[in-house]
Structure formats: C-alpha cells, structure tokens
Amino acid sequence: MLLFDKLFGKIIDRRIAAYQSDLIEKHCQEVQNIYKTMRGWRHDYHNHIQAMLALTEKPDQIREYLLKLNADLAQVDTVIKTGNVMVDAILNSKISLIGSYNITVTAKAAVPPEISVSEIDLCVLIGNFLDNALEACLKQPENANRFIRIYVGLLKEQLYIYVANSTDGMTKKLGGIYRSTKNSPSHGFGIMRIDSIVEKYGGRLNRQHDEGIFATEAVLPL
C-alpha cells in the first residue's frame, strides 16, 4: 500500500508540475502579447505626433485631426476595470491574448472591493474559464464566427461569473460530465481546478452546451 501511495503521489506531482508549466507558458504568452500591443501604440503615437507637427500652421486641420484621433482612441479603450486589481490583471491579459487570435470578445465585469473569496482562487477560476473558451474557439476555422462573452458581477449578494464561447460542436462529455479535450500532460486539470474552487466556497456550477455555443456559469456566496 505504501509503495502504491508513493507511486500515485509521484504521478500526481508530475501532473501538477505539468499543469503549472502550462500556466507559466500561457502567462508569458499573455505578457508578450501585451508588450506587442504597447509597442504598436507607441508606433502609432509617433506617427500621430509627426502628422500634427506637419499641420502646426493649419489650426483648422489639426483640430479636425485631433477630433478624429480622439474618436479612434475611444474605440480602442477596451481596458476592463472591475474594482479589483488582480481580477483586472487576469481579465485584461486574457482578453488581450484572445483578441490577438481575431476572436470577438465582449466583456462586462464588476467585483466588490471586499469579498470573502480569495483573489487568487478567483483569478484561477476566471483564468481557467477563459482558457477553456479560447481552446474551444481555436478549434474552429479562422473564418468562423468565433466569439467569447464574459460577465462578472453581483447577483443576489453572490458573485456571478459567466463565460460563453462559440464551439465546433465537439464538446466532450463522459458520464454526464463535461471533460477537457486537450491532449496534454495536464489534461483535465483546468476543469478539476474550477470544480474544486467552486466546491470549496459552497458555490454552484453549471455548464450548458447548445448548438454552436458552450456556456459555463458559477455562483459563489459572498
């Protein structure tokens, strides 16, 4: 029995290590994507400065240019501000990564400044929701109507998290339970983490699959 426990423990340790390695790799990719976006903004900013300098002797034209620039900036200001710094960080990094794949994202989120749920658990929960949604979208052709919808907010004094995504209809379900379709050493760990965190706080979890869409929602008591 001791030998079995030892071997089983080693297997679990390897799977956890692989899962953590996947998380680190994803985080690095997200940070790199944010830096790429920032470099693009800096390049555009330089071009705008040059254009305005060329119009310094034409006040009417420079005013018109500034108005157009202001309108453009309003369209690209997609930063999510939930009221919680850590949730802001995970949401914005994931949304930035999802957008880099030309997947349409709509997001609305608000988190109370003080909640009983650990910020780390909350970020792990949201991060896994979005990782699973991105995985499903990437299995669809690039010309498909790929989308992810995110909502985080209060619902009857409980924290409500909802993520829906387009799907190719290949959702895997075993024994009435949805499973990951990843072929990696960390297979299924994301879903396990979601389930364990929701259970930890005595919350409720619901997954639904309809034609062309998969949705997951969690409700956590505050």
mmCIF file with all atom_site columns, C-alpha atoms in Angstrom:
data_model
loop_
_atom_site.group_PDB
_atom_site.id
_atom_site.type_symbol
_atom_site.label_atom_id
_atom_site.label_alt_id
_atom_site.label_comp_id
_atom_site.label_asym_id
_atom_site.label_entity_id
_atom_site.label_seq_id
_atom_site.pdbx_PDB_ins_code
_atom_site.Cartn_x
_atom_site.Cartn_y
_atom_site.Cartn_z
_atom_site.occupancy
_atom_site.B_iso_or_equiv
_atom_site.pdbx_formal_charge
_atom_site.auth_seq_id
_atom_site.auth_comp_id
_atom_site.auth_asym_id
_atom_site.auth_atom_id
_atom_site.pdbx_PDB_model_num
ATOM 1   C CA . MET A 1 1   ? 0.000   0.000  0.000   1.00 0.00 ? 1   MET A CA 1
ATOM 2   C CA . LEU A 1 2   ? 2.848   2.383  0.852   1.00 0.00 ? 2   LEU A CA 1
ATOM 3   C CA . LEU A 1 3   ? 4.526   1.696  -2.489  1.00 0.00 ? 3   LEU A CA 1
ATOM 4   C CA . PHE A 1 4   ? 1.240   2.360  -4.323  1.00 0.00 ? 4   PHE A CA 1
ATOM 5   C CA . ASP A 1 5   ? 0.718   5.622  -2.409  1.00 0.00 ? 5   ASP A CA 1
ATOM 6   C CA . LYS A 1 6   ? 4.254   6.706  -3.243  1.00 0.00 ? 6   LYS A CA 1
ATOM 7   C CA . LEU A 1 7   ? 3.876   5.931  -6.948  1.00 0.00 ? 7   LEU A CA 1
ATOM 8   C CA . PHE A 1 8   ? 0.448   7.567  -7.081  1.00 0.00 ? 8   PHE A CA 1
ATOM 9   C CA . GLY A 1 9   ? 1.853   10.651 -5.331  1.00 0.00 ? 9   GLY A CA 1
ATOM 10  C CA . LYS A 1 10  ? 4.639   10.910 -7.909  1.00 0.00 ? 10  LYS A CA 1
ATOM 11  C CA . ILE A 1 11  ? 2.132   10.698 -10.760 1.00 0.00 ? 11  ILE A CA 1
ATOM 12  C CA . ILE A 1 12  ? 0.030   13.489 -9.217  1.00 0.00 ? 12  ILE A CA 1
ATOM 13  C CA . ASP A 1 13  ? 3.150   15.594 -8.613  1.00 0.00 ? 13  ASP A CA 1
ATOM 14  C CA . ARG A 1 14  ? 4.164   15.231 -12.275 1.00 0.00 ? 14  ARG A CA 1
ATOM 15  C CA . ARG A 1 15  ? 0.687   16.199 -13.463 1.00 0.00 ? 15  ARG A CA 1
ATOM 16  C CA . ILE A 1 16  ? 0.611   19.231 -11.159 1.00 0.00 ? 16  ILE A CA 1
ATOM 17  C CA . ALA A 1 17  ? 4.093   20.263 -12.349 1.00 0.00 ? 17  ALA A CA 1
ATOM 18  C CA . ALA A 1 18  ? 2.966   19.936 -15.989 1.00 0.00 ? 18  ALA A CA 1
ATOM 19  C CA . TYR A 1 19  ? -0.166  21.975 -15.244 1.00 0.00 ? 19  TYR A CA 1
ATOM 20  C CA . GLN A 1 20  ? 1.870   24.716 -13.557 1.00 0.00 ? 20  GLN A CA 1
ATOM 21  C CA . SER A 1 21  ? 4.282   24.717 -16.501 1.00 0.00 ? 21  SER A CA 1
ATOM 22  C CA . ASP A 1 22  ? 1.339   25.224 -18.875 1.00 0.00 ? 22  ASP A CA 1
ATOM 23  C CA . LEU A 1 23  ? 0.116   28.150 -16.744 1.00 0.00 ? 23  LEU A CA 1
ATOM 24  C CA . ILE A 1 24  ? 3.544   29.810 -16.787 1.00 0.00 ? 24  ILE A CA 1
ATOM 25  C CA . GLU A 1 25  ? 3.809   29.366 -20.560 1.00 0.00 ? 25  GLU A CA 1
ATOM 26  C CA . LYS A 1 26  ? 0.359   30.903 -21.061 1.00 0.00 ? 26  LYS A CA 1
ATOM 27  C CA . HIS A 1 27  ? 1.172   33.822 -18.757 1.00 0.00 ? 27  HIS A CA 1
ATOM 28  C CA . CYS A 1 28  ? 4.396   34.527 -20.660 1.00 0.00 ? 28  CYS A CA 1
ATOM 29  C CA . GLN A 1 29  ? 2.446   34.478 -23.928 1.00 0.00 ? 29  GLN A CA 1
ATOM 30  C CA . GLU A 1 30  ? -0.120  36.895 -22.488 1.00 0.00 ? 30  GLU A CA 1
ATOM 31  C CA . VAL A 1 31  ? 2.574   39.299 -21.264 1.00 0.00 ? 31  VAL A CA 1
ATOM 32  C CA . GLN A 1 32  ? 4.356   39.163 -24.623 1.00 0.00 ? 32  GLN A CA 1
ATOM 33  C CA . ASN A 1 33  ? 1.086   39.972 -26.373 1.00 0.00 ? 33  ASN A CA 1
ATOM 34  C CA . ILE A 1 34  ? 0.511   42.978 -24.090 1.00 0.00 ? 34  ILE A CA 1
ATOM 35  C CA . TYR A 1 35  ? 4.032   44.238 -24.825 1.00 0.00 ? 35  TYR A CA 1
ATOM 36  C CA . LYS A 1 36  ? 3.385   43.784 -28.562 1.00 0.00 ? 36  LYS A CA 1
ATOM 37  C CA . THR A 1 37  ? 0.198   45.839 -28.244 1.00 0.00 ? 37  THR A CA 1
ATOM 38  C CA . MET A 1 38  ? 2.031   48.547 -26.304 1.00 0.00 ? 38  MET A CA 1
ATOM 39  C CA . ARG A 1 39  ? 4.757   48.716 -28.969 1.00 0.00 ? 39  ARG A CA 1
ATOM 40  C CA . GLY A 1 40  ? 2.039   49.142 -31.589 1.00 0.00 ? 40  GLY A CA 1
ATOM 41  C CA . TRP A 1 41  ? 0.508   52.006 -29.601 1.00 0.00 ? 41  TRP A CA 1
ATOM 42  C CA . ARG A 1 42  ? 3.920   53.667 -29.276 1.00 0.00 ? 42  ARG A CA 1
ATOM 43  C CA . HIS A 1 43  ? 4.488   53.367 -33.030 1.00 0.00 ? 43  HIS A CA 1
ATOM 44  C CA . ASP A 1 44  ? 1.063   54.863 -33.771 1.00 0.00 ? 44  ASP A CA 1
ATOM 45  C CA . TYR A 1 45  ? 1.649   57.634 -31.222 1.00 0.00 ? 45  TYR A CA 1
ATOM 46  C CA . HIS A 1 46  ? 4.891   58.586 -33.000 1.00 0.00 ? 46  HIS A CA 1
ATOM 47  C CA . ASN A 1 47  ? 3.075   58.743 -36.337 1.00 0.00 ? 47  ASN A CA 1
ATOM 48  C CA . HIS A 1 48  ? 0.343   60.955 -34.850 1.00 0.00 ? 48  HIS A CA 1
ATOM 49  C CA . ILE A 1 49  ? 2.962   63.363 -33.479 1.00 0.00 ? 49  ILE A CA 1
ATOM 50  C CA . GLN A 1 50  ? 4.600   63.635 -36.900 1.00 0.00 ? 50  GLN A CA 1
ATOM 51  C CA . ALA A 1 51  ? 1.231   64.254 -38.568 1.00 0.00 ? 51  ALA A CA 1
ATOM 52  C CA . MET A 1 52  ? 0.308   67.010 -36.073 1.00 0.00 ? 52  MET A CA 1
ATOM 53  C CA . LEU A 1 53  ? 3.710   68.679 -36.458 1.00 0.00 ? 53  LEU A CA 1
ATOM 54  C CA . ALA A 1 54  ? 3.091   68.848 -40.203 1.00 0.00 ? 54  ALA A CA 1
ATOM 55  C CA . LEU A 1 55  ? -0.211  70.642 -39.502 1.00 0.00 ? 55  LEU A CA 1
ATOM 56  C CA . THR A 1 56  ? 1.047   73.219 -36.977 1.00 0.00 ? 56  THR A CA 1
ATOM 57  C CA . GLU A 1 57  ? 0.363   76.099 -39.351 1.00 0.00 ? 57  GLU A CA 1
ATOM 58  C CA . LYS A 1 58  ? -3.115  74.810 -40.205 1.00 0.00 ? 58  LYS A CA 1
ATOM 59  C CA . PRO A 1 59  ? -5.162  75.077 -36.972 1.00 0.00 ? 59  PRO A CA 1
ATOM 60  C CA . ASP A 1 60  ? -8.455  74.021 -38.557 1.00 0.00 ? 60  ASP A CA 1
ATOM 61  C CA . GLN A 1 61  ? -6.956  70.857 -39.985 1.00 0.00 ? 61  GLN A CA 1
ATOM 62  C CA . ILE A 1 62  ? -5.103  69.966 -36.781 1.00 0.00 ? 62  ILE A CA 1
ATOM 63  C CA . ARG A 1 63  ? -8.325  70.398 -34.791 1.00 0.00 ? 63  ARG A CA 1
ATOM 64  C CA . GLU A 1 64  ? -10.137 68.061 -37.175 1.00 0.00 ? 64  GLU A CA 1
ATOM 65  C CA . TYR A 1 65  ? -7.259  65.582 -36.906 1.00 0.00 ? 65  TYR A CA 1
ATOM 66  C CA . LEU A 1 66  ? -7.389  65.655 -33.093 1.00 0.00 ? 66  LEU A CA 1
ATOM 67  C CA . LEU A 1 67  ? -11.134 65.060 -33.096 1.00 0.00 ? 67  LEU A CA 1
ATOM 68  C CA . LYS A 1 68  ? -10.697 62.005 -35.327 1.00 0.00 ? 68  LYS A CA 1
ATOM 69  C CA . LEU A 1 69  ? -7.828  60.758 -33.142 1.00 0.00 ? 69  LEU A CA 1
ATOM 70  C CA . ASN A 1 70  ? -9.947  61.147 -30.022 1.00 0.00 ? 70  ASN A CA 1
ATOM 71  C CA . ALA A 1 71  ? -12.743 59.118 -31.628 1.00 0.00 ? 71  ALA A CA 1
ATOM 72  C CA . ASP A 1 72  ? -10.281 56.377 -32.573 1.00 0.00 ? 72  ASP A CA 1
ATOM 73  C CA . LEU A 1 73  ? -8.893  56.237 -29.029 1.00 0.00 ? 73  LEU A CA 1
ATOM 74  C CA . ALA A 1 74  ? -12.400 55.893 -27.620 1.00 0.00 ? 74  ALA A CA 1
ATOM 75  C CA . GLN A 1 75  ? -12.930 52.823 -29.813 1.00 0.00 ? 75  GLN A CA 1
ATOM 76  C CA . VAL A 1 76  ? -9.717  51.060 -28.713 1.00 0.00 ? 76  VAL A CA 1
ATOM 77  C CA . ASP A 1 77  ? -10.111 51.756 -24.987 1.00 0.00 ? 77  ASP A CA 1
ATOM 78  C CA . THR A 1 78  ? -11.130 48.220 -24.028 1.00 0.00 ? 78  THR A CA 1
ATOM 79  C CA . VAL A 1 79  ? -9.422  48.067 -20.651 1.00 0.00 ? 79  VAL A CA 1
ATOM 80  C CA . ILE A 1 80  ? -11.622 46.298 -18.108 1.00 0.00 ? 80  ILE A CA 1
ATOM 81  C CA . LYS A 1 81  ? -11.807 47.958 -14.686 1.00 0.00 ? 81  LYS A CA 1
ATOM 82  C CA . THR A 1 82  ? -13.646 45.735 -12.230 1.00 0.00 ? 82  THR A CA 1
ATOM 83  C CA . GLY A 1 83  ? -12.708 47.391 -8.945  1.00 0.00 ? 83  GLY A CA 1
ATOM 84  C CA . ASN A 1 84  ? -10.256 44.587 -8.120  1.00 0.00 ? 84  ASN A CA 1
ATOM 85  C CA . VAL A 1 85  ? -6.654  44.955 -9.303  1.00 0.00 ? 85  VAL A CA 1
ATOM 86  C CA . MET A 1 86  ? -5.884  41.233 -9.539  1.00 0.00 ? 86  MET A CA 1
ATOM 87  C CA . VAL A 1 87  ? -9.082  40.479 -11.447 1.00 0.00 ? 87  VAL A CA 1
ATOM 88  C CA . ASP A 1 88  ? -8.315  43.424 -13.746 1.00 0.00 ? 88  ASP A CA 1
ATOM 89  C CA . ALA A 1 89  ? -4.899  41.905 -14.469 1.00 0.00 ? 89  ALA A CA 1
ATOM 90  C CA . ILE A 1 90  ? -6.161  38.411 -15.309 1.00 0.00 ? 90  ILE A CA 1
ATOM 91  C CA . LEU A 1 91  ? -9.104  39.664 -17.380 1.00 0.00 ? 91  LEU A CA 1
ATOM 92  C CA . ASN A 1 92  ? -7.133  42.189 -19.410 1.00 0.00 ? 92  ASN A CA 1
ATOM 93  C CA . SER A 1 93  ? -4.242  39.812 -20.092 1.00 0.00 ? 93  SER A CA 1
ATOM 94  C CA . LYS A 1 94  ? -6.612  37.055 -21.231 1.00 0.00 ? 94  LYS A CA 1
ATOM 95  C CA . ILE A 1 95  ? -8.730  39.432 -23.329 1.00 0.00 ? 95  ILE A CA 1
ATOM 96  C CA . SER A 1 96  ? -5.584  40.794 -24.972 1.00 0.00 ? 96  SER A CA 1
ATOM 97  C CA . LEU A 1 97  ? -4.454  37.265 -25.849 1.00 0.00 ? 97  LEU A CA 1
ATOM 98  C CA . ILE A 1 98  ? -7.897  36.255 -27.151 1.00 0.00 ? 98  ILE A CA 1
ATOM 99  C CA . GLY A 1 99  ? -8.056  39.397 -29.311 1.00 0.00 ? 99  GLY A CA 1
ATOM 100 C CA . SER A 1 100 ? -4.695  38.525 -30.887 1.00 0.00 ? 100 SER A CA 1
ATOM 101 C CA . TYR A 1 101 ? -6.401  35.493 -32.482 1.00 0.00 ? 101 TYR A CA 1
ATOM 102 C CA . ASN A 1 102 ? -9.096  37.692 -34.062 1.00 0.00 ? 102 ASN A CA 1
ATOM 103 C CA . ILE A 1 103 ? -11.767 36.306 -31.759 1.00 0.00 ? 103 ILE A CA 1
ATOM 104 C CA . THR A 1 104 ? -14.576 38.722 -30.907 1.00 0.00 ? 104 THR A CA 1
ATOM 105 C CA . VAL A 1 105 ? -14.711 39.448 -27.175 1.00 0.00 ? 105 VAL A CA 1
ATOM 106 C CA . THR A 1 106 ? -17.458 41.191 -25.236 1.00 0.00 ? 106 THR A CA 1
ATOM 107 C CA . ALA A 1 107 ? -16.844 41.685 -21.541 1.00 0.00 ? 107 ALA A CA 1
ATOM 108 C CA . LYS A 1 108 ? -18.532 43.349 -18.608 1.00 0.00 ? 108 LYS A CA 1
ATOM 109 C CA . ALA A 1 109 ? -17.206 42.890 -15.090 1.00 0.00 ? 109 ALA A CA 1
ATOM 110 C CA . ALA A 1 110 ? -17.512 44.434 -11.645 1.00 0.00 ? 110 ALA A CA 1
ATOM 111 C CA . VAL A 1 111 ? -16.148 42.966 -8.410  1.00 0.00 ? 111 VAL A CA 1
ATOM 112 C CA . PRO A 1 112 ? -16.811 44.356 -4.905  1.00 0.00 ? 112 PRO A CA 1
ATOM 113 C CA . PRO A 1 113 ? -13.689 45.826 -3.234  1.00 0.00 ? 113 PRO A CA 1
ATOM 114 C CA . GLU A 1 114 ? -14.002 43.345 -0.360  1.00 0.00 ? 114 GLU A CA 1
ATOM 115 C CA . ILE A 1 115 ? -15.081 39.752 -0.926  1.00 0.00 ? 115 ILE A CA 1
ATOM 116 C CA . SER A 1 116 ? -14.771 36.527 1.068   1.00 0.00 ? 116 SER A CA 1
ATOM 117 C CA . VAL A 1 117 ? -13.434 34.631 -1.948  1.00 0.00 ? 117 VAL A CA 1
ATOM 118 C CA . SER A 1 118 ? -9.638  34.545 -2.196  1.00 0.00 ? 118 SER A CA 1
ATOM 119 C CA . GLU A 1 119 ? -8.378  36.778 -5.007  1.00 0.00 ? 119 GLU A CA 1
ATOM 120 C CA . ILE A 1 120 ? -6.009  34.021 -6.077  1.00 0.00 ? 120 ILE A CA 1
ATOM 121 C CA . ASP A 1 121 ? -8.835  31.468 -6.282  1.00 0.00 ? 121 ASP A CA 1
ATOM 122 C CA . LEU A 1 122 ? -10.976 33.963 -8.169  1.00 0.00 ? 122 LEU A CA 1
ATOM 123 C CA . CYS A 1 123 ? -8.216  34.634 -10.709 1.00 0.00 ? 123 CYS A CA 1
ATOM 124 C CA . VAL A 1 124 ? -7.561  30.907 -11.153 1.00 0.00 ? 124 VAL A CA 1
ATOM 125 C CA . LEU A 1 125 ? -11.288 30.379 -11.707 1.00 0.00 ? 125 LEU A CA 1
ATOM 126 C CA . ILE A 1 126 ? -11.652 33.175 -14.276 1.00 0.00 ? 126 ILE A CA 1
ATOM 127 C CA . GLY A 1 127 ? -8.366  32.250 -15.939 1.00 0.00 ? 127 GLY A CA 1
ATOM 128 C CA . ASN A 1 128 ? -9.433  28.633 -16.441 1.00 0.00 ? 128 ASN A CA 1
ATOM 129 C CA . PHE A 1 129 ? -12.865 29.699 -17.716 1.00 0.00 ? 129 PHE A CA 1
ATOM 130 C CA . LEU A 1 130 ? -11.212 31.825 -20.394 1.00 0.00 ? 130 LEU A CA 1
ATOM 131 C CA . ASP A 1 131 ? -8.506  29.281 -21.231 1.00 0.00 ? 131 ASP A CA 1
ATOM 132 C CA . ASN A 1 132 ? -11.200 26.684 -21.934 1.00 0.00 ? 132 ASN A CA 1
ATOM 133 C CA . ALA A 1 133 ? -13.197 29.173 -24.006 1.00 0.00 ? 133 ALA A CA 1
ATOM 134 C CA . LEU A 1 134 ? -10.116 30.106 -26.049 1.00 0.00 ? 134 LEU A CA 1
ATOM 135 C CA . GLU A 1 135 ? -9.254  26.443 -26.583 1.00 0.00 ? 135 GLU A CA 1
ATOM 136 C CA . ALA A 1 136 ? -12.732 25.818 -27.996 1.00 0.00 ? 136 ALA A CA 1
ATOM 137 C CA . CYS A 1 137 ? -12.578 28.858 -30.297 1.00 0.00 ? 137 CYS A CA 1
ATOM 138 C CA . LEU A 1 138 ? -9.174  27.888 -31.686 1.00 0.00 ? 138 LEU A CA 1
ATOM 139 C CA . LYS A 1 139 ? -10.594 24.554 -32.837 1.00 0.00 ? 139 LYS A CA 1
ATOM 140 C CA . GLN A 1 140 ? -12.894 26.429 -35.215 1.00 0.00 ? 140 GLN A CA 1
ATOM 141 C CA . PRO A 1 141 ? -11.820 27.748 -38.640 1.00 0.00 ? 141 PRO A CA 1
ATOM 142 C CA . GLU A 1 142 ? -10.497 31.321 -38.603 1.00 0.00 ? 142 GLU A CA 1
ATOM 143 C CA . ASN A 1 143 ? -13.312 32.433 -40.895 1.00 0.00 ? 143 ASN A CA 1
ATOM 144 C CA . ALA A 1 144 ? -15.944 31.104 -38.479 1.00 0.00 ? 144 ALA A CA 1
ATOM 145 C CA . ASN A 1 145 ? -17.933 33.387 -36.207 1.00 0.00 ? 145 ASN A CA 1
ATOM 146 C CA . ARG A 1 146 ? -15.650 32.870 -33.208 1.00 0.00 ? 146 ARG A CA 1
ATOM 147 C CA . PHE A 1 147 ? -16.626 34.735 -30.051 1.00 0.00 ? 147 PHE A CA 1
ATOM 148 C CA . ILE A 1 148 ? -16.262 34.791 -26.272 1.00 0.00 ? 148 ILE A CA 1
ATOM 149 C CA . ARG A 1 149 ? -18.656 36.589 -23.918 1.00 0.00 ? 149 ARG A CA 1
ATOM 150 C CA . ILE A 1 150 ? -17.709 37.381 -20.332 1.00 0.00 ? 150 ILE A CA 1
ATOM 151 C CA . TYR A 1 151 ? -19.778 38.671 -17.454 1.00 0.00 ? 151 TYR A CA 1
ATOM 152 C CA . VAL A 1 152 ? -18.741 39.021 -13.807 1.00 0.00 ? 152 VAL A CA 1
ATOM 153 C CA . GLY A 1 153 ? -20.952 40.759 -11.267 1.00 0.00 ? 153 GLY A CA 1
ATOM 154 C CA . LEU A 1 154 ? -23.199 40.568 -8.237  1.00 0.00 ? 154 LEU A CA 1
ATOM 155 C CA . LEU A 1 155 ? -26.377 38.505 -8.307  1.00 0.00 ? 155 LEU A CA 1
ATOM 156 C CA . LYS A 1 156 ? -28.482 38.476 -5.141  1.00 0.00 ? 156 LYS A CA 1
ATOM 157 C CA . GLU A 1 157 ? -25.446 39.106 -2.907  1.00 0.00 ? 157 GLU A CA 1
ATOM 158 C CA . GLN A 1 158 ? -23.474 36.395 -4.664  1.00 0.00 ? 158 GLN A CA 1
ATOM 159 C CA . LEU A 1 159 ? -20.636 36.645 -7.164  1.00 0.00 ? 159 LEU A CA 1
ATOM 160 C CA . TYR A 1 160 ? -21.807 35.509 -10.582 1.00 0.00 ? 160 TYR A CA 1
ATOM 161 C CA . ILE A 1 161 ? -19.324 34.509 -13.303 1.00 0.00 ? 161 ILE A CA 1
ATOM 162 C CA . TYR A 1 162 ? -20.481 33.675 -16.815 1.00 0.00 ? 162 TYR A CA 1
ATOM 163 C CA . VAL A 1 163 ? -18.378 32.772 -19.856 1.00 0.00 ? 163 VAL A CA 1
ATOM 164 C CA . ALA A 1 164 ? -19.839 31.667 -23.179 1.00 0.00 ? 164 ALA A CA 1
ATOM 165 C CA . ASN A 1 165 ? -17.984 30.786 -26.351 1.00 0.00 ? 165 ASN A CA 1
ATOM 166 C CA . SER A 1 166 ? -18.631 29.616 -29.867 1.00 0.00 ? 166 SER A CA 1
ATOM 167 C CA . THR A 1 167 ? -17.889 25.949 -30.449 1.00 0.00 ? 167 THR A CA 1
ATOM 168 C CA . ASP A 1 168 ? -17.434 23.477 -33.268 1.00 0.00 ? 168 ASP A CA 1
ATOM 169 C CA . GLY A 1 169 ? -19.800 21.027 -31.599 1.00 0.00 ? 169 GLY A CA 1
ATOM 170 C CA . MET A 1 170 ? -17.021 18.646 -30.479 1.00 0.00 ? 170 MET A CA 1
ATOM 171 C CA . THR A 1 171 ? -17.602 19.125 -26.750 1.00 0.00 ? 171 THR A CA 1
ATOM 172 C CA . LYS A 1 172 ? -16.589 16.006 -24.838 1.00 0.00 ? 172 LYS A CA 1
ATOM 173 C CA . LYS A 1 173 ? -18.952 14.612 -22.214 1.00 0.00 ? 173 LYS A CA 1
ATOM 174 C CA . LEU A 1 174 ? -18.403 11.488 -20.125 1.00 0.00 ? 174 LEU A CA 1
ATOM 175 C CA . GLY A 1 175 ? -20.914 10.176 -17.626 1.00 0.00 ? 175 GLY A CA 1
ATOM 176 C CA . GLY A 1 176 ? -22.958 13.361 -17.848 1.00 0.00 ? 176 GLY A CA 1
ATOM 177 C CA . ILE A 1 177 ? -19.896 15.481 -17.025 1.00 0.00 ? 177 ILE A CA 1
ATOM 178 C CA . TYR A 1 178 ? -18.080 17.762 -19.486 1.00 0.00 ? 178 TYR A CA 1
ATOM 179 C CA . ARG A 1 179 ? -14.399 16.941 -19.901 1.00 0.00 ? 179 ARG A CA 1
ATOM 180 C CA . SER A 1 180 ? -11.406 18.673 -21.439 1.00 0.00 ? 180 SER A CA 1
ATOM 181 C CA . THR A 1 181 ? -10.431 17.637 -24.960 1.00 0.00 ? 181 THR A CA 1
ATOM 182 C CA . LYS A 1 182 ? -6.797  18.684 -24.515 1.00 0.00 ? 182 LYS A CA 1
ATOM 183 C CA . ASN A 1 183 ? -4.100  16.150 -25.390 1.00 0.00 ? 183 ASN A CA 1
ATOM 184 C CA . SER A 1 184 ? -1.503  17.310 -22.890 1.00 0.00 ? 184 SER A CA 1
ATOM 185 C CA . PRO A 1 185 ? 0.108   16.054 -19.656 1.00 0.00 ? 185 PRO A CA 1
ATOM 186 C CA . SER A 1 186 ? -2.136  18.435 -17.736 1.00 0.00 ? 186 SER A CA 1
ATOM 187 C CA . HIS A 1 187 ? -5.286  17.010 -19.350 1.00 0.00 ? 187 HIS A CA 1
ATOM 188 C CA . GLY A 1 188 ? -8.351  17.969 -17.368 1.00 0.00 ? 188 GLY A CA 1
ATOM 189 C CA . PHE A 1 189 ? -6.579  19.858 -14.584 1.00 0.00 ? 189 PHE A CA 1
ATOM 190 C CA . GLY A 1 190 ? -8.200  23.174 -15.528 1.00 0.00 ? 190 GLY A CA 1
ATOM 191 C CA . ILE A 1 191 ? -11.692 21.716 -15.207 1.00 0.00 ? 191 ILE A CA 1
ATOM 192 C CA . MET A 1 192 ? -10.707 19.994 -11.953 1.00 0.00 ? 192 MET A CA 1
ATOM 193 C CA . ARG A 1 193 ? -9.462  23.318 -10.549 1.00 0.00 ? 193 ARG A CA 1
ATOM 194 C CA . ILE A 1 194 ? -12.729 25.031 -11.493 1.00 0.00 ? 194 ILE A CA 1
ATOM 195 C CA . ASP A 1 195 ? -14.782 22.304 -9.835  1.00 0.00 ? 195 ASP A CA 1
ATOM 196 C CA . SER A 1 196 ? -12.669 22.245 -6.662  1.00 0.00 ? 196 SER A CA 1
ATOM 197 C CA . ILE A 1 197 ? -12.714 26.048 -6.191  1.00 0.00 ? 197 ILE A CA 1
ATOM 198 C CA . VAL A 1 198 ? -16.483 26.299 -6.638  1.00 0.00 ? 198 VAL A CA 1
ATOM 199 C CA . GLU A 1 199 ? -16.954 23.399 -4.209  1.00 0.00 ? 199 GLU A CA 1
ATOM 200 C CA . LYS A 1 200 ? -14.525 24.998 -1.729  1.00 0.00 ? 200 LYS A CA 1
ATOM 201 C CA . TYR A 1 201 ? -16.787 28.036 -1.349  1.00 0.00 ? 201 TYR A CA 1
ATOM 202 C CA . GLY A 1 202 ? -20.041 26.109 -1.390  1.00 0.00 ? 202 GLY A CA 1
ATOM 203 C CA . GLY A 1 203 ? -20.964 27.601 -4.754  1.00 0.00 ? 203 GLY A CA 1
ATOM 204 C CA . ARG A 1 204 ? -22.887 26.311 -7.742  1.00 0.00 ? 204 ARG A CA 1
ATOM 205 C CA . LEU A 1 205 ? -21.540 25.453 -11.163 1.00 0.00 ? 205 LEU A CA 1
ATOM 206 C CA . ASN A 1 206 ? -23.494 24.975 -14.366 1.00 0.00 ? 206 ASN A CA 1
ATOM 207 C CA . ARG A 1 207 ? -22.265 24.017 -17.842 1.00 0.00 ? 207 ARG A CA 1
ATOM 208 C CA . GLN A 1 208 ? -24.543 24.079 -20.858 1.00 0.00 ? 208 GLN A CA 1
ATOM 209 C CA . HIS A 1 209 ? -23.961 23.084 -24.456 1.00 0.00 ? 209 HIS A CA 1
ATOM 210 C CA . ASP A 1 210 ? -26.272 24.195 -27.236 1.00 0.00 ? 210 ASP A CA 1
ATOM 211 C CA . GLU A 1 211 ? -25.835 24.288 -30.994 1.00 0.00 ? 211 GLU A CA 1
ATOM 212 C CA . GLY A 1 212 ? -22.761 26.412 -31.715 1.00 0.00 ? 212 GLY A CA 1
ATOM 213 C CA . ILE A 1 213 ? -22.297 27.677 -28.152 1.00 0.00 ? 213 ILE A CA 1
ATOM 214 C CA . PHE A 1 214 ? -20.919 26.441 -24.840 1.00 0.00 ? 214 PHE A CA 1
ATOM 215 C CA . ALA A 1 215 ? -21.538 28.316 -21.596 1.00 0.00 ? 215 ALA A CA 1
ATOM 216 C CA . THR A 1 216 ? -20.218 27.965 -18.058 1.00 0.00 ? 216 THR A CA 1
ATOM 217 C CA . GLU A 1 217 ? -21.541 29.857 -15.070 1.00 0.00 ? 217 GLU A CA 1
ATOM 218 C CA . ALA A 1 218 ? -20.520 29.840 -11.427 1.00 0.00 ? 218 ALA A CA 1
ATOM 219 C CA . VAL A 1 219 ? -22.195 31.389 -8.403  1.00 0.00 ? 219 VAL A CA 1
ATOM 220 C CA . LEU A 1 220 ? -20.093 31.964 -5.276  1.00 0.00 ? 220 LEU A CA 1
ATOM 221 C CA . PRO A 1 221 ? -21.598 33.090 -1.941  1.00 0.00 ? 221 PRO A CA 1
ATOM 222 C CA . LEU A 1 222 ? -20.055 36.281 -0.588  1.00 0.00 ? 222 LEU A CA 1
#
